[in-house]
Amino acid sequence: MGRDLSRFDPDALEAAAVWVKLCRAQLAVSARVFRRLPPRTSLTQFAVLEALDYLGPMYQKEISEKILKSTGNVTVVVDGLERAGLAARRRSSDDRRKVVVEITDDGRRWLYGILPVYLQALKEEFAVLTAEERADLGKLCRILGHGLRSSGDATGRTEVGGAR
């Protein structure tokens, strides 16, 4: 028994269908990649440590903005990372009211210990796409993530993969 969706905007329905495909693809790839990592490794733990390693010490609010997680979720994750000795909190030298989070040497060793497995898993997942498709996907994700087009014709469209 199908639903009658004729009363809905066809463009909105198409956007919803693409959204579902994008979410399912992300969830499927993430699940397959993270199955290859050590037990109890969460995407958020990995994202926090990776961000701290790449960007340096940050306030928890900055971490939450970088990894697109709630500040409450980041607090819980940082608590666990701190208990495990993988991250540390310290008072900001600029503003004693603020707490800065940084990756520890043990955290960096842990991250770099699993990074080769993580990168190889991603390489294998994305091998189903050609180099051009991967580049196009990256461009499209950037456009979608920013919610705008930085350049283009009068319609706001930019060329991706040689097609409009």
PDB file of C-alpha atoms in Angstrom:
ATOM      1  CA  MET A   1       0.000   0.000   0.000  1.00  0.00           C
ATOM      2  CA  GLY A   2       1.708   3.201  -1.164  1.00  0.00           C
ATOM      3  CA  ARG A   3       1.314   6.693   0.173  1.00  0.00           C
ATOM      4  CA  ASP A   4      -0.237   9.460  -1.868  1.00  0.00           C
ATOM      5  CA  LEU A   5       2.433  12.146  -1.922  1.00  0.00           C
ATOM      6  CA  SER A   6       0.936  14.084  -4.836  1.00  0.00           C
ATOM      7  CA  ARG A   7       0.000  17.018  -2.598  1.00  0.00           C
ATOM      8  CA  PHE A   8       3.669  17.637  -1.735  1.00  0.00           C
ATOM      9  CA  ASP A   9       6.118  19.749  -3.680  1.00  0.00           C
ATOM     10  CA  PRO A  10       8.005  17.406  -6.070  1.00  0.00           C
ATOM     11  CA  ASP A  11      11.268  19.288  -5.464  1.00  0.00           C
ATOM     12  CA  ALA A  12      10.843  18.838  -1.710  1.00  0.00           C
ATOM     13  CA  LEU A  13      10.185  15.115  -2.179  1.00  0.00           C
ATOM     14  CA  GLU A  14      13.276  14.826  -4.364  1.00  0.00           C
ATOM     15  CA  ALA A  15      15.334  16.653  -1.719  1.00  0.00           C
ATOM     16  CA  ALA A  16      13.994  14.275   0.938  1.00  0.00           C
ATOM     17  CA  ALA A  17      14.916  11.240  -1.166  1.00  0.00           C
ATOM     18  CA  VAL A  18      18.449  12.546  -1.709  1.00  0.00           C
ATOM     19  CA  TRP A  19      18.739  13.341   2.012  1.00  0.00           C
ATOM     20  CA  VAL A  20      17.766   9.784   2.952  1.00  0.00           C
ATOM     21  CA  LYS A  21      20.326   8.373   0.500  1.00  0.00           C
ATOM     22  CA  LEU A  22      23.045  10.676   1.851  1.00  0.00           C
ATOM     23  CA  CYS A  23      22.270   9.744   5.470  1.00  0.00           C
ATOM     24  CA  ARG A  24      22.110   6.024   4.719  1.00  0.00           C
ATOM     25  CA  ALA A  25      25.415   6.149   2.841  1.00  0.00           C
ATOM     26  CA  GLN A  26      27.116   8.019   5.694  1.00  0.00           C
ATOM     27  CA  LEU A  27      25.737   5.642   8.323  1.00  0.00           C
ATOM     28  CA  ALA A  28      26.667   2.550   6.308  1.00  0.00           C
ATOM     29  CA  VAL A  29      30.222   3.719   5.594  1.00  0.00           C
ATOM     30  CA  SER A  30      30.733   4.837   9.208  1.00  0.00           C
ATOM     31  CA  ALA A  31      29.494   1.506  10.554  1.00  0.00           C
ATOM     32  CA  ARG A  32      31.801  -0.482   8.276  1.00  0.00           C
ATOM     33  CA  VAL A  33      34.813   1.724   9.037  1.00  0.00           C
ATOM     34  CA  PHE A  34      34.302   1.795  12.805  1.00  0.00           C
ATOM     35  CA  ARG A  35      33.822  -1.991  12.978  1.00  0.00           C
ATOM     36  CA  ARG A  36      37.503  -2.220  12.022  1.00  0.00           C
ATOM     37  CA  LEU A  37      38.656   0.013  14.876  1.00  0.00           C
ATOM     38  CA  PRO A  38      39.299  -1.122  18.474  1.00  0.00           C
ATOM     39  CA  PRO A  39      36.193  -2.103  20.458  1.00  0.00           C
ATOM     40  CA  ARG A  40      34.317   0.756  22.119  1.00  0.00           C
ATOM     41  CA  THR A  41      35.873   3.375  19.826  1.00  0.00           C
ATOM     42  CA  SER A  42      33.185   5.930  19.084  1.00  0.00           C
ATOM     43  CA  LEU A  43      33.025   8.322  16.178  1.00  0.00           C
ATOM     44  CA  THR A  44      32.807  11.238  18.608  1.00  0.00           C
ATOM     45  CA  GLN A  45      35.872  10.131  20.618  1.00  0.00           C
ATOM     46  CA  PHE A  46      37.823   9.792  17.408  1.00  0.00           C
ATOM     47  CA  ALA A  47      36.562  13.157  16.101  1.00  0.00           C
ATOM     48  CA  VAL A  48      37.472  14.979  19.332  1.00  0.00           C
ATOM     49  CA  LEU A  49      41.008  13.573  19.424  1.00  0.00           C
ATOM     50  CA  GLU A  50      41.522  14.131  15.700  1.00  0.00           C
ATOM     51  CA  ALA A  51      40.366  17.759  16.013  1.00  0.00           C
ATOM     52  CA  LEU A  52      42.609  18.380  19.027  1.00  0.00           C
ATOM     53  CA  ASP A  53      45.576  16.815  17.257  1.00  0.00           C
ATOM     54  CA  TYR A  54      45.001  18.778  14.049  1.00  0.00           C
ATOM     55  CA  LEU A  55      43.868  22.141  15.446  1.00  0.00           C
ATOM     56  CA  GLY A  56      45.504  22.147  18.872  1.00  0.00           C
ATOM     57  CA  PRO A  57      43.947  22.890  22.276  1.00  0.00           C
ATOM     58  CA  MET A  58      40.382  24.208  22.156  1.00  0.00           C
ATOM     59  CA  TYR A  59      37.489  25.129  24.393  1.00  0.00           C
ATOM     60  CA  GLN A  60      34.766  22.480  24.528  1.00  0.00           C
ATOM     61  CA  LYS A  61      32.374  24.837  22.742  1.00  0.00           C
ATOM     62  CA  GLU A  62      34.870  25.131  19.869  1.00  0.00           C
ATOM     63  CA  ILE A  63      35.201  21.350  19.727  1.00  0.00           C
ATOM     64  CA  SER A  64      31.425  20.956  19.547  1.00  0.00           C
ATOM     65  CA  GLU A  65      31.278  23.438  16.664  1.00  0.00           C
ATOM     66  CA  LYS A  66      34.122  21.722  14.781  1.00  0.00           C
ATOM     67  CA  ILE A  67      32.734  18.188  15.068  1.00  0.00           C
ATOM     68  CA  LEU A  68      29.047  19.195  14.897  1.00  0.00           C
ATOM     69  CA  LYS A  69      28.037  17.660  18.222  1.00  0.00           C
ATOM     70  CA  SER A  70      26.212  19.222  21.159  1.00  0.00           C
ATOM     71  CA  THR A  71      28.260  20.742  23.955  1.00  0.00           C
ATOM     72  CA  GLY A  72      26.658  18.244  26.330  1.00  0.00           C
ATOM     73  CA  ASN A  73      27.764  15.320  24.184  1.00  0.00           C
ATOM     74  CA  VAL A  74      31.292  16.725  23.921  1.00  0.00           C
ATOM     75  CA  THR A  75      31.437  17.157  27.710  1.00  0.00           C
ATOM     76  CA  VAL A  76      30.553  13.494  28.259  1.00  0.00           C
ATOM     77  CA  VAL A  77      33.075  12.344  25.641  1.00  0.00           C
ATOM     78  CA  VAL A  78      35.855  14.568  27.009  1.00  0.00           C
ATOM     79  CA  ASP A  79      35.101  13.252  30.522  1.00  0.00           C
ATOM     80  CA  GLY A  80      35.714   9.722  29.237  1.00  0.00           C
ATOM     81  CA  LEU A  81      38.820  10.695  27.279  1.00  0.00           C
ATOM     82  CA  GLU A  82      40.187  12.445  30.352  1.00  0.00           C
ATOM     83  CA  ARG A  83      39.527   9.377  32.556  1.00  0.00           C
ATOM     84  CA  ALA A  84      41.358   7.246  29.975  1.00  0.00           C
ATOM     85  CA  GLY A  85      44.292   9.674  29.958  1.00  0.00           C
ATOM     86  CA  LEU A  86      43.780  10.529  26.272  1.00  0.00           C
ATOM     87  CA  ALA A  87      42.814  14.177  26.807  1.00  0.00           C
ATOM     88  CA  ALA A  88      43.363  16.736  29.553  1.00  0.00           C
ATOM     89  CA  ARG A  89      41.580  19.863  30.705  1.00  0.00           C
ATOM     90  CA  ARG A  90      43.314  22.986  31.982  1.00  0.00           C
ATOM     91  CA  ARG A  91      42.251  26.522  32.807  1.00  0.00           C
ATOM     92  CA  SER A  92      42.718  29.021  29.999  1.00  0.00           C
ATOM     93  CA  SER A  93      45.627  31.392  30.541  1.00  0.00           C
ATOM     94  CA  ASP A  94      43.566  34.118  28.805  1.00  0.00           C
ATOM     95  CA  ASP A  95      40.363  33.658  30.794  1.00  0.00           C
ATOM     96  CA  ARG A  96      40.492  31.610  34.002  1.00  0.00           C
ATOM     97  CA  ARG A  97      36.730  30.989  33.745  1.00  0.00           C
ATOM     98  CA  LYS A  98      37.249  28.904  30.610  1.00  0.00           C
ATOM     99  CA  VAL A  99      38.607  25.383  30.350  1.00  0.00           C
ATOM    100  CA  VAL A 100      40.818  24.302  27.461  1.00  0.00           C
ATOM    101  CA  VAL A 101      40.940  20.686  26.279  1.00  0.00           C
ATOM    102  CA  GLU A 102      44.106  19.237  24.783  1.00  0.00           C
ATOM    103  CA  ILE A 103      45.194  15.840  23.534  1.00  0.00           C
ATOM    104  CA  THR A 104      47.753  14.067  25.723  1.00  0.00           C
ATOM    105  CA  ASP A 105      50.786  12.136  24.532  1.00  0.00           C
ATOM    106  CA  ASP A 106      48.843   8.917  25.255  1.00  0.00           C
ATOM    107  CA  GLY A 107      45.920  10.310  23.259  1.00  0.00           C
ATOM    108  CA  ARG A 108      48.179  11.079  20.329  1.00  0.00           C
ATOM    109  CA  ARG A 109      49.707   7.575  20.491  1.00  0.00           C
ATOM    110  CA  TRP A 110      46.210   6.057  20.584  1.00  0.00           C
ATOM    111  CA  LEU A 111      45.045   8.191  17.656  1.00  0.00           C
ATOM    112  CA  TYR A 112      48.106   7.485  15.526  1.00  0.00           C
ATOM    113  CA  GLY A 113      47.855   3.799  16.437  1.00  0.00           C
ATOM    114  CA  ILE A 114      44.404   3.478  14.863  1.00  0.00           C
ATOM    115  CA  LEU A 115      44.801   6.096  12.131  1.00  0.00           C
ATOM    116  CA  PRO A 116      46.363   3.665   9.597  1.00  0.00           C
ATOM    117  CA  VAL A 117      43.428   1.250  10.000  1.00  0.00           C
ATOM    118  CA  TYR A 118      40.937   4.113   9.743  1.00  0.00           C
ATOM    119  CA  LEU A 119      42.558   5.568   6.621  1.00  0.00           C
ATOM    120  CA  GLN A 120      42.832   2.164   4.923  1.00  0.00           C
ATOM    121  CA  ALA A 121      39.173   1.436   5.686  1.00  0.00           C
ATOM    122  CA  LEU A 122      38.145   4.779   4.176  1.00  0.00           C
ATOM    123  CA  LYS A 123      40.319   4.154   1.130  1.00  0.00           C
ATOM    124  CA  GLU A 124      38.605   0.806   0.581  1.00  0.00           C
ATOM    125  CA  GLU A 125      35.120   2.275   1.088  1.00  0.00           C
ATOM    126  CA  PHE A 126      35.709   5.080  -1.395  1.00  0.00           C
ATOM    127  CA  ALA A 127      37.385   2.788  -3.935  1.00  0.00           C
ATOM    128  CA  VAL A 128      33.910   2.108  -5.363  1.00  0.00           C
ATOM    129  CA  LEU A 129      34.062   5.660  -6.749  1.00  0.00           C
ATOM    130  CA  THR A 130      36.419   6.911  -9.429  1.00  0.00           C
ATOM    131  CA  ALA A 131      38.863   9.693  -8.572  1.00  0.00           C
ATOM    132  CA  GLU A 132      36.625  12.129 -10.446  1.00  0.00           C
ATOM    133  CA  GLU A 133      33.531  10.936  -8.560  1.00  0.00           C
ATOM    134  CA  ARG A 134      35.343  11.339  -5.226  1.00  0.00           C
ATOM    135  CA  ALA A 135      36.375  14.882  -6.193  1.00  0.00           C
ATOM    136  CA  ASP A 136      32.813  15.696  -7.285  1.00  0.00           C
ATOM    137  CA  LEU A 137      31.386  14.221  -4.080  1.00  0.00           C
ATOM    138  CA  GLY A 138      33.780  16.336  -2.032  1.00  0.00           C
ATOM    139  CA  LYS A 139      32.748  19.485  -3.916  1.00  0.00           C
ATOM    140  CA  LEU A 140      29.053  18.691  -3.565  1.00  0.00           C
ATOM    141  CA  CYS A 141      29.394  18.002   0.164  1.00  0.00           C
ATOM    142  CA  ARG A 142      31.234  21.296   0.636  1.00  0.00           C
ATOM    143  CA  ILE A 143      28.493  23.175  -1.242  1.00  0.00           C
ATOM    144  CA  LEU A 144      25.743  21.431   0.702  1.00  0.00           C
ATOM    145  CA  GLY A 145      27.523  21.854   4.025  1.00  0.00           C
ATOM    146  CA  HIS A 146      27.972  25.579   3.551  1.00  0.00           C
ATOM    147  CA  GLY A 147      24.445  25.988   2.209  1.00  0.00           C
ATOM    148  CA  LEU A 148      25.508  28.294  -0.588  1.00  0.00           C
ATOM    149  CA  ARG A 149      27.387  28.495  -3.815  1.00  0.00           C
ATOM    150  CA  SER A 150      30.457  30.689  -3.775  1.00  0.00           C
ATOM    151  CA  SER A 151      30.470  31.312  -7.513  1.00  0.00           C
ATOM    152  CA  GLY A 152      28.423  30.440 -10.526  1.00  0.00           C
ATOM    153  CA  ASP A 153      26.023  31.625 -13.147  1.00  0.00           C
ATOM    154  CA  ALA A 154      22.864  33.666 -12.591  1.00  0.00           C
ATOM    155  CA  THR A 155      21.071  30.600 -11.204  1.00  0.00           C
ATOM    156  CA  GLY A 156      23.745  30.151  -8.549  1.00  0.00           C
ATOM    157  CA  ARG A 157      24.883  26.869 -10.099  1.00  0.00           C
ATOM    158  CA  THR A 158      28.508  25.943 -10.430  1.00  0.00           C
ATOM    159  CA  GLU A 159      29.913  23.290 -12.669  1.00  0.00           C
ATOM    160  CA  VAL A 160      30.725  19.949 -11.054  1.00  0.00           C
ATOM    161  CA  GLY A 161      32.139  17.046 -13.022  1.00  0.00           C
ATOM    162  CA  GLY A 162      31.666  18.746 -16.343  1.00  0.00           C
ATOM    163  CA  ALA A 163      27.866  18.814 -16.086  1.00  0.00           C
ATOM    164  CA  ARG A 164      25.431  21.446 -14.895  1.00  0.00           C
TER     165      ARG A 164
END
